[in-house]
CSV table of C-alpha atoms in Angstrom, one decimal:
chain,number,residue,atom,x,y,z
A,1152,MET,CA,-33.8,146.6,194.1
A,1153,HIS,CA,-33.3,147.3,197.5
A,1154,PHE,CA,-31.6,145.5,200.0
A,1155,LEU,CA,-32.0,145.2,203.7
A,1156,ARG,CA,-29.0,147.1,205.6
A,1157,GLY,CA,-26.3,144.6,206.9
A,1158,VAL,CA,-28.0,141.5,205.2
A,1159,SER,CA,-26.1,140.0,202.4
A,1160,PHE,CA,-27.8,139.3,198.8
A,1161,SER,CA,-26.7,135.1,200.1
A,1162,THR,CA,-28.1,135.1,203.5
A,1163,LEU,CA,-31.4,137.0,201.9
A,1164,ALA,CA,-31.7,134.2,199.0
A,1165,LEU,CA,-31.2,131.4,201.8
A,1166,ALA,CA,-34.0,132.8,203.8
A,1167,VAL,CA,-36.1,133.3,200.7
A,1168,ASN,CA,-35.4,129.8,199.7
A,1169,THR,CA,-35.9,128.3,202.9
A,1170,LEU,CA,-39.3,130.0,203.5
A,1171,GLY,CA,-40.2,128.6,200.1
A,1172,ALA,CA,-39.3,125.0,201.1
A,1173,GLN,CA,-41.7,125.4,204.2
A,1174,GLN,CA,-44.2,126.4,202.2
A,1175,THR,CA,-44.3,123.8,200.3
A,1176,PRO,CA,-44.6,120.5,202.5
A,1177,ALA,CA,-44.5,117.3,201.2
A,1178,SER,CA,-48.3,115.5,200.4
A,1179,PRO,CA,-49.0,112.6,202.2
A,1180,ARG,CA,-48.9,110.5,199.6
A,1181,GLU,CA,-45.1,110.9,199.1
A,1182,ASN,CA,-44.8,109.7,202.8
A,1183,LEU,CA,-46.8,106.6,202.3
A,1184,ILE,CA,-45.4,105.2,199.3
A,1185,VAL,CA,-41.4,104.6,198.1
A,1186,SER,CA,-40.7,103.5,194.5
A,1187,THR,CA,-38.7,100.5,193.8
A,1188,ALA,CA,-35.4,103.2,193.2
A,1189,TRP,CA,-35.9,104.4,196.2
A,1190,LEU,CA,-35.8,101.1,197.9
A,1191,ALA,CA,-32.7,99.9,196.0
A,1192,GLN,CA,-30.7,103.0,197.4
A,1193,HIS,CA,-31.7,102.6,201.0
A,1194,LEU,CA,-31.4,98.5,201.0
A,1195,ARG,CA,-28.3,98.8,203.3
A,1196,ASP,CA,-29.5,101.5,205.6
A,1197,PRO,CA,-28.9,100.5,209.0
A,1198,ASP,CA,-32.1,101.6,210.1
A,1199,LEU,CA,-34.4,99.9,207.2
A,1200,VAL,CA,-36.8,97.5,208.3
A,1201,LEU,CA,-38.2,95.7,205.4
A,1202,LEU,CA,-41.5,93.6,206.0
A,1203,HIS,CA,-42.9,91.1,203.4
A,1204,VAL,CA,-46.3,90.5,203.5
A,1205,GLY,CA,-47.3,87.1,201.9
A,1206,ASP,CA,-48.0,83.3,201.7
A,1207,LYS,CA,-44.7,82.1,203.9
A,1208,ASN,CA,-44.0,79.4,201.4
A,1209,GLU,CA,-43.8,82.3,198.7
A,1210,TYR,CA,-41.5,84.3,201.2
A,1211,ALA,CA,-38.8,81.2,201.5
A,1212,ALA,CA,-38.8,80.6,197.9
A,1213,LYS,CA,-37.7,84.5,197.5
A,1214,HIS,CA,-38.0,87.8,198.9
A,1215,ILE,CA,-36.3,91.3,198.7
A,1216,PRO,CA,-32.8,90.9,200.3
A,1217,GLY,CA,-33.0,91.7,204.1
A,1218,ALA,CA,-36.8,91.4,204.1
A,1219,ARG,CA,-38.5,89.8,207.3
A,1220,PHE,CA,-41.6,88.1,207.1
A,1221,ILE,CA,-44.5,89.2,209.0
A,1222,GLY,CA,-47.9,87.2,209.7
A,1223,PHE,CA,-51.4,88.3,210.9
A,1224,ASP,CA,-50.3,86.7,214.6
A,1225,ASP,CA,-47.8,89.3,214.8
A,1226,ILE,CA,-50.2,92.6,214.2
A,1227,SER,CA,-53.7,91.1,215.5
A,1228,VAL,CA,-55.8,89.0,217.4
A,1229,SER,CA,-58.9,86.7,216.3
A,1230,ASP,CA,-61.5,84.7,218.0
A,1231,HIS,CA,-62.0,81.5,216.0
A,1232,SER,CA,-64.5,80.1,218.6
A,1233,GLY,CA,-67.5,81.8,216.9
A,1234,ALA,CA,-68.2,84.0,219.8
A,1235,GLY,CA,-65.8,86.7,219.2
A,1236,LEU,CA,-64.2,88.8,216.3
A,1237,HIS,CA,-61.3,88.3,213.8
A,1238,LEU,CA,-58.3,90.3,213.2
A,1239,GLU,CA,-59.0,92.8,216.1
A,1240,MET,CA,-56.1,95.0,217.4
A,1241,PRO,CA,-53.9,93.3,220.2
A,1242,PRO,CA,-53.1,94.5,223.5
A,1243,THR,CA,-50.8,97.3,223.4
A,1244,ASP,CA,-48.1,95.5,225.0
A,1245,VAL,CA,-48.6,92.4,223.1
A,1246,LEU,CA,-48.5,94.3,219.9
A,1247,ARG,CA,-45.1,96.1,221.0
A,1248,GLU,CA,-43.4,92.6,221.8
A,1249,HIS,CA,-44.4,91.4,218.4
A,1250,LEU,CA,-42.9,94.7,216.4
A,1251,GLN,CA,-40.0,94.5,218.8
A,1252,ALA,CA,-39.4,90.6,217.3
A,1253,LEU,CA,-39.6,91.8,214.3
A,1254,GLY,CA,-36.8,94.1,214.6
A,1255,ILE,CA,-38.7,97.4,215.0
A,1256,SER,CA,-36.9,100.0,217.0
A,1257,ASP,CA,-37.7,103.6,217.7
A,1258,ARG,CA,-35.7,105.0,215.0
A,1259,SER,CA,-36.5,102.7,212.3
A,1260,ARG,CA,-37.4,103.5,209.0
A,1261,ILE,CA,-40.0,100.9,208.0
A,1262,VAL,CA,-41.0,99.5,204.5
A,1263,VAL,CA,-43.8,96.9,204.0
A,1264,TYR,CA,-44.4,95.3,200.5
A,1265,TYR,CA,-46.9,92.6,199.2
A,1266,GLY,CA,-45.8,89.4,197.7
A,1267,ASN,CA,-48.0,88.5,194.7
A,1268,ASP,CA,-51.3,90.3,195.6
A,1269,TRP,CA,-51.4,90.4,199.2
A,1270,VAL,CA,-52.3,94.2,198.9
A,1271,SER,CA,-55.1,94.5,201.8
A,1272,PRO,CA,-52.7,92.4,204.2
A,1273,THR,CA,-50.3,94.8,203.5
A,1274,THR,CA,-51.8,98.0,204.2
A,1275,ARG,CA,-53.5,96.3,207.4
A,1276,VAL,CA,-50.3,96.0,208.7
A,1277,VAL,CA,-49.5,99.7,207.9
A,1278,PHE,CA,-52.8,100.5,209.3
A,1279,THR,CA,-51.1,98.8,212.6
A,1280,LEU,CA,-48.2,100.5,212.6
A,1281,ASP,CA,-50.0,104.1,212.1
A,1282,TYR,CA,-52.2,102.9,214.9
A,1283,ALA,CA,-49.1,102.0,216.8
A,1284,GLY,CA,-47.7,105.4,216.5
A,1285,LEU,CA,-44.9,104.5,214.0
A,1286,GLY,CA,-47.0,105.8,210.9
A,1287,ALA,CA,-44.9,108.8,209.9
A,1288,ARG,CA,-42.2,106.2,209.7
A,1289,THR,CA,-43.9,103.8,207.7
A,1290,SER,CA,-44.3,103.3,203.8
A,1291,VAL,CA,-45.2,100.9,201.2
A,1292,LEU,CA,-43.4,99.7,198.4
A,1293,ASP,CA,-45.3,100.9,195.6
A,1294,GLY,CA,-46.4,97.7,193.2
A,1295,GLY,CA,-44.8,95.5,196.0
A,1296,MET,CA,-42.9,92.7,194.9
A,1297,SER,CA,-43.9,92.6,191.3
A,1298,ALA,CA,-42.8,95.9,190.5
A,1299,TRP,CA,-39.4,95.2,192.2
A,1300,VAL,CA,-38.7,92.2,190.1
A,1301,ARG,CA,-40.0,94.0,187.1
A,1302,ASP,CA,-37.6,96.6,187.4
A,1303,GLY,CA,-34.4,94.4,187.5
A,1304,ASN,CA,-33.8,94.0,191.1
A,1305,ALA,CA,-32.1,91.1,192.7
A,1306,VAL,CA,-34.0,88.7,195.1
A,1307,THR,CA,-32.9,86.1,197.5
A,1308,ASP,CA,-33.9,82.6,199.7
A,1309,VAL,CA,-31.8,84.1,202.4
A,1310,VAL,CA,-33.6,84.7,206.1
A,1311,PRO,CA,-31.9,87.5,207.5
A,1312,PRO,CA,-30.3,86.8,211.4
A,1313,LEU,CA,-33.1,87.6,213.8
A,1314,ARG,CA,-32.0,91.2,215.2
A,1315,PRO,CA,-34.8,92.2,217.7
A,1316,GLY,CA,-35.5,96.0,218.0
A,1317,SER,CA,-36.4,98.2,221.0
A,1318,LEU,CA,-39.4,100.3,221.4
A,1319,GLN,CA,-40.7,102.6,223.8
A,1320,PRO,CA,-44.1,102.2,225.5
A,1321,LEU,CA,-46.5,102.6,222.3
A,1322,HIS,CA,-48.6,105.9,222.6
A,1323,THR,CA,-51.1,104.2,220.2
A,1324,ARG,CA,-53.4,106.8,217.8
A,1325,PRO,CA,-57.0,107.0,218.5
A,1326,ILE,CA,-57.9,105.6,214.9
A,1327,VAL,CA,-60.2,102.6,215.8
A,1328,VAL,CA,-63.6,103.1,216.6
A,1329,ASP,CA,-66.1,101.0,217.5
A,1330,ALA,CA,-70.0,100.0,216.6
A,1331,ALA,CA,-71.2,103.0,218.8
A,1332,TYR,CA,-69.0,105.4,217.2
A,1333,VAL,CA,-70.0,104.8,213.9
A,1334,ARG,CA,-74.0,104.7,214.5
A,1335,ALA,CA,-73.5,107.9,216.4
A,1336,HIS,CA,-71.8,109.6,213.0
A,1337,VAL,CA,-74.4,108.1,210.6
A,1338,GLY,CA,-75.0,111.2,208.2
A,1339,LYS,CA,-73.2,113.7,210.4
A,1340,ALA,CA,-71.8,116.3,208.5
A,1341,GLY,CA,-67.6,116.0,208.3
A,1342,THR,CA,-67.8,112.5,208.3
A,1343,SER,CA,-68.2,109.9,205.5
A,1344,ILE,CA,-68.8,106.4,206.8
A,1345,VAL,CA,-67.3,104.3,203.9
A,1346,ASP,CA,-67.9,100.3,203.1
A,1347,GLY,CA,-64.8,99.2,201.3
A,1348,ARG,CA,-65.9,95.6,200.6
A,1349,SER,CA,-67.1,94.5,196.7
A,1350,ALA,CA,-69.8,96.2,195.5
A,1351,SER,CA,-72.0,93.3,195.2
A,1352,PHE,CA,-71.5,93.0,199.3
A,1353,TYR,CA,-72.5,96.6,199.2
A,1354,ASP,CA,-75.2,96.0,196.7
A,1355,GLY,CA,-77.0,92.7,198.9
A,1356,VAL,CA,-75.9,90.5,195.9
A,1357,GLN,CA,-73.9,88.8,198.1
A,1358,THR,CA,-74.0,88.0,202.2
A,1359,GLY,CA,-70.7,87.8,203.8
A,1360,GLY,CA,-69.5,85.7,206.6
A,1361,GLY,CA,-69.0,82.2,207.6
A,1362,MET,CA,-71.4,79.3,207.5
A,1363,ASP,CA,-71.9,79.2,211.4
A,1364,LYS,CA,-72.2,83.2,211.6
A,1365,PRO,CA,-73.7,84.9,208.6
A,1366,GLN,CA,-73.4,88.7,208.2
A,1367,ARG,CA,-76.6,90.8,207.6
A,1368,THR,CA,-77.4,91.6,204.0
A,1369,GLY,CA,-76.4,94.9,202.4
A,1370,HIS,CA,-74.4,97.5,204.1
A,1371,ILE,CA,-74.6,99.9,207.1
A,1372,ALA,CA,-77.3,102.6,206.5
A,1373,GLY,CA,-75.9,105.7,204.8
A,1374,ALA,CA,-72.5,104.3,203.8
A,1375,ARG,CA,-70.8,105.3,200.7
A,1376,SER,CA,-69.1,102.7,198.6
A,1377,ILE,CA,-65.5,102.3,197.6
A,1378,PRO,CA,-64.6,99.0,196.8
A,1379,PHE,CA,-60.8,98.1,197.9
A,1380,THR,CA,-60.2,96.6,194.6
A,1381,GLU,CA,-60.8,100.3,192.6
A,1382,ILE,CA,-57.7,101.6,194.3
A,1383,HIS,CA,-54.5,100.0,192.6
A,1384,ASP,CA,-54.1,99.6,188.7
A,1385,ASP,CA,-53.8,96.3,187.1
A,1386,LYS,CA,-49.9,96.4,188.2
A,1387,LEU,CA,-51.0,96.9,191.6
A,1388,MET,CA,-49.6,100.4,191.8
A,1389,LEU,CA,-51.6,103.1,193.7
A,1390,LYS,CA,-53.8,105.0,191.5
A,1391,SER,CA,-52.8,108.8,190.8
A,1392,PRO,CA,-53.9,111.5,193.2
A,1393,THR,CA,-56.3,112.7,190.2
A,1394,GLU,CA,-58.0,108.8,189.6
A,1395,LEU,CA,-58.3,108.7,193.5
A,1396,ALA,CA,-60.1,111.9,194.1
A,1397,ALA,CA,-62.2,111.3,191.6
A,1398,ILE,CA,-62.9,107.8,192.9
A,1399,PHE,CA,-63.8,109.5,196.2
A,1400,ALA,CA,-65.9,112.3,194.8
A,1401,ARG,CA,-68.2,109.9,192.9
A,1402,ALA,CA,-68.5,108.0,196.0
A,1403,GLY,CA,-70.0,111.6,197.6
A,1404,VAL,CA,-67.0,111.9,200.1
A,1405,GLN,CA,-66.2,115.4,200.5
A,1406,PRO,CA,-62.6,116.6,200.4
A,1407,ALA,CA,-62.3,117.6,204.1
A,1408,ASP,CA,-64.2,114.3,205.4
A,1409,THR,CA,-63.1,112.1,208.0
A,1410,VAL,CA,-63.4,108.9,206.7
A,1411,ILE,CA,-64.4,105.9,208.8
A,1412,GLY,CA,-63.5,102.7,206.9
A,1413,TYR,CA,-65.1,99.1,207.4
A,1414,CYS,CA,-65.3,96.0,205.4
A,1415,HIS,CA,-66.2,92.3,206.6
A,1416,ILE,CA,-63.5,92.2,209.1
A,1417,GLY,CA,-61.4,95.3,209.1
A,1418,GLN,CA,-58.9,94.2,206.6
A,1419,GLN,CA,-59.9,94.9,202.7
A,1420,THR,CA,-61.1,98.5,204.1
A,1421,THR,CA,-57.4,99.8,205.3
A,1422,VAL,CA,-56.6,99.6,200.8
A,1423,MET,CA,-59.6,102.6,200.7
A,1424,LEU,CA,-58.2,104.1,203.9
A,1425,PHE,CA,-54.9,104.1,202.6
A,1426,ALA,CA,-55.9,105.9,199.6
A,1427,ALA,CA,-57.9,108.2,201.9
A,1428,ARG,CA,-54.7,108.9,204.1
A,1429,SER,CA,-52.7,109.9,200.5
A,1430,LEU,CA,-55.4,112.5,199.9
A,1431,GLY,CA,-55.4,114.1,203.2
A,1432,HIS,CA,-58.4,112.8,204.5
A,1433,PRO,CA,-58.3,112.0,208.6
A,1434,VAL,CA,-59.1,108.1,208.5
A,1435,LEU,CA,-60.6,105.7,211.0
A,1436,LEU,CA,-61.1,102.2,211.3
A,1437,TYR,CA,-64.4,100.6,212.4
A,1438,ASP,CA,-62.3,97.3,213.4
A,1439,GLY,CA,-65.2,95.1,214.1
A,1440,SER,CA,-66.8,96.1,210.6
A,1441,PHE,CA,-69.6,94.3,209.5
A,1442,GLU,CA,-69.1,91.2,211.2
A,1443,ASP,CA,-69.9,93.2,214.7
A,1444,TRP,CA,-72.5,95.6,213.1
A,1445,SER,CA,-74.5,92.4,212.0
A,1446,ARG,CA,-74.7,91.3,215.5
A,1447,HIS,CA,-76.5,94.4,216.5
A,1448,GLY,CA,-79.7,93.6,215.3
A,1449,ASP,CA,-81.2,97.1,215.8
A,1450,TYR,CA,-78.4,98.8,213.9
A,1451,PRO,CA,-79.5,100.0,210.6
A,1452,VAL,CA,-78.6,98.4,207.7
A,1453,GLU,CA,-79.8,98.9,203.8
A,1454,ASN,CA,-80.3,95.8,201.2
A,1455,PRO,CA,-80.4,97.8,197.7
A,1456,ALA,CA,-81.0,94.5,196.4
A,1457,ALA,CA,-84.3,93.8,198.3
A,1458,GLN,CA,-85.5,97.2,197.6
A,1459,LYS,CA,-85.3,96.4,193.9
A,1460,LYS,CA,-87.5,93.1,194.2
A,1461,PRO,CA,-91.4,93.4,193.0
């Protein structure tokens, strides 16, 4: 073995080890989820902000120690008049105020978890935090409250004292798109438009929407289908990378595709987009989703159920 003149073996070994570490960065999945063991170890970290997503009465009865309750009013705006849309991103300054009220600061390490089976509201919260520029410091507790309890960890009914955070003005990320953007990217190479609703809505067997504003039947023409219910196992743990990659491949999503997700109003599809992020896909949310698309009578919709009728 030949050694570089003036360089000790230990120095060279350290350089090689450092180079090796740089060549094997953490996968996107490793940054997106944390285990119950990790959370138990870091529960008292001063910069940790733990957010509980679920029913407010459920939170009052029991939650992970130190967790703060987060509701939809904290991260979205909805028009209930029938004229507007539901679950849209709030103005940036309003979102910043609400996040600060939850105790989030520029240095916060944020972990979000679901009580019971509130998976899609949780991933909607996580997507919103990513939109707000906080995605690199935000993770989901894999398995949520059920996994925490199943693994023998303590719960409490004590609500932590309110300690507002301090955030610099938000630099939102351009990961929310509108109907015109989606229409322009239908069938475009390198992009997959993916419907995250249950298959019965995609197939036209069911029609979504309220009594006053029914949506159109079927799906955006050219969209692929990955129901949000396929992403987790029966214990609400995120499926393995191999399983998720197979689901996306079966739907026709290519490994390097940008995934544009939509559903009824922009919630369920965030589960699918979360899985896509874990596989390394760039992701975009059509926030208006099929509620908005249905209001464009000239925008193309495919209805497989109608095509099967004689």
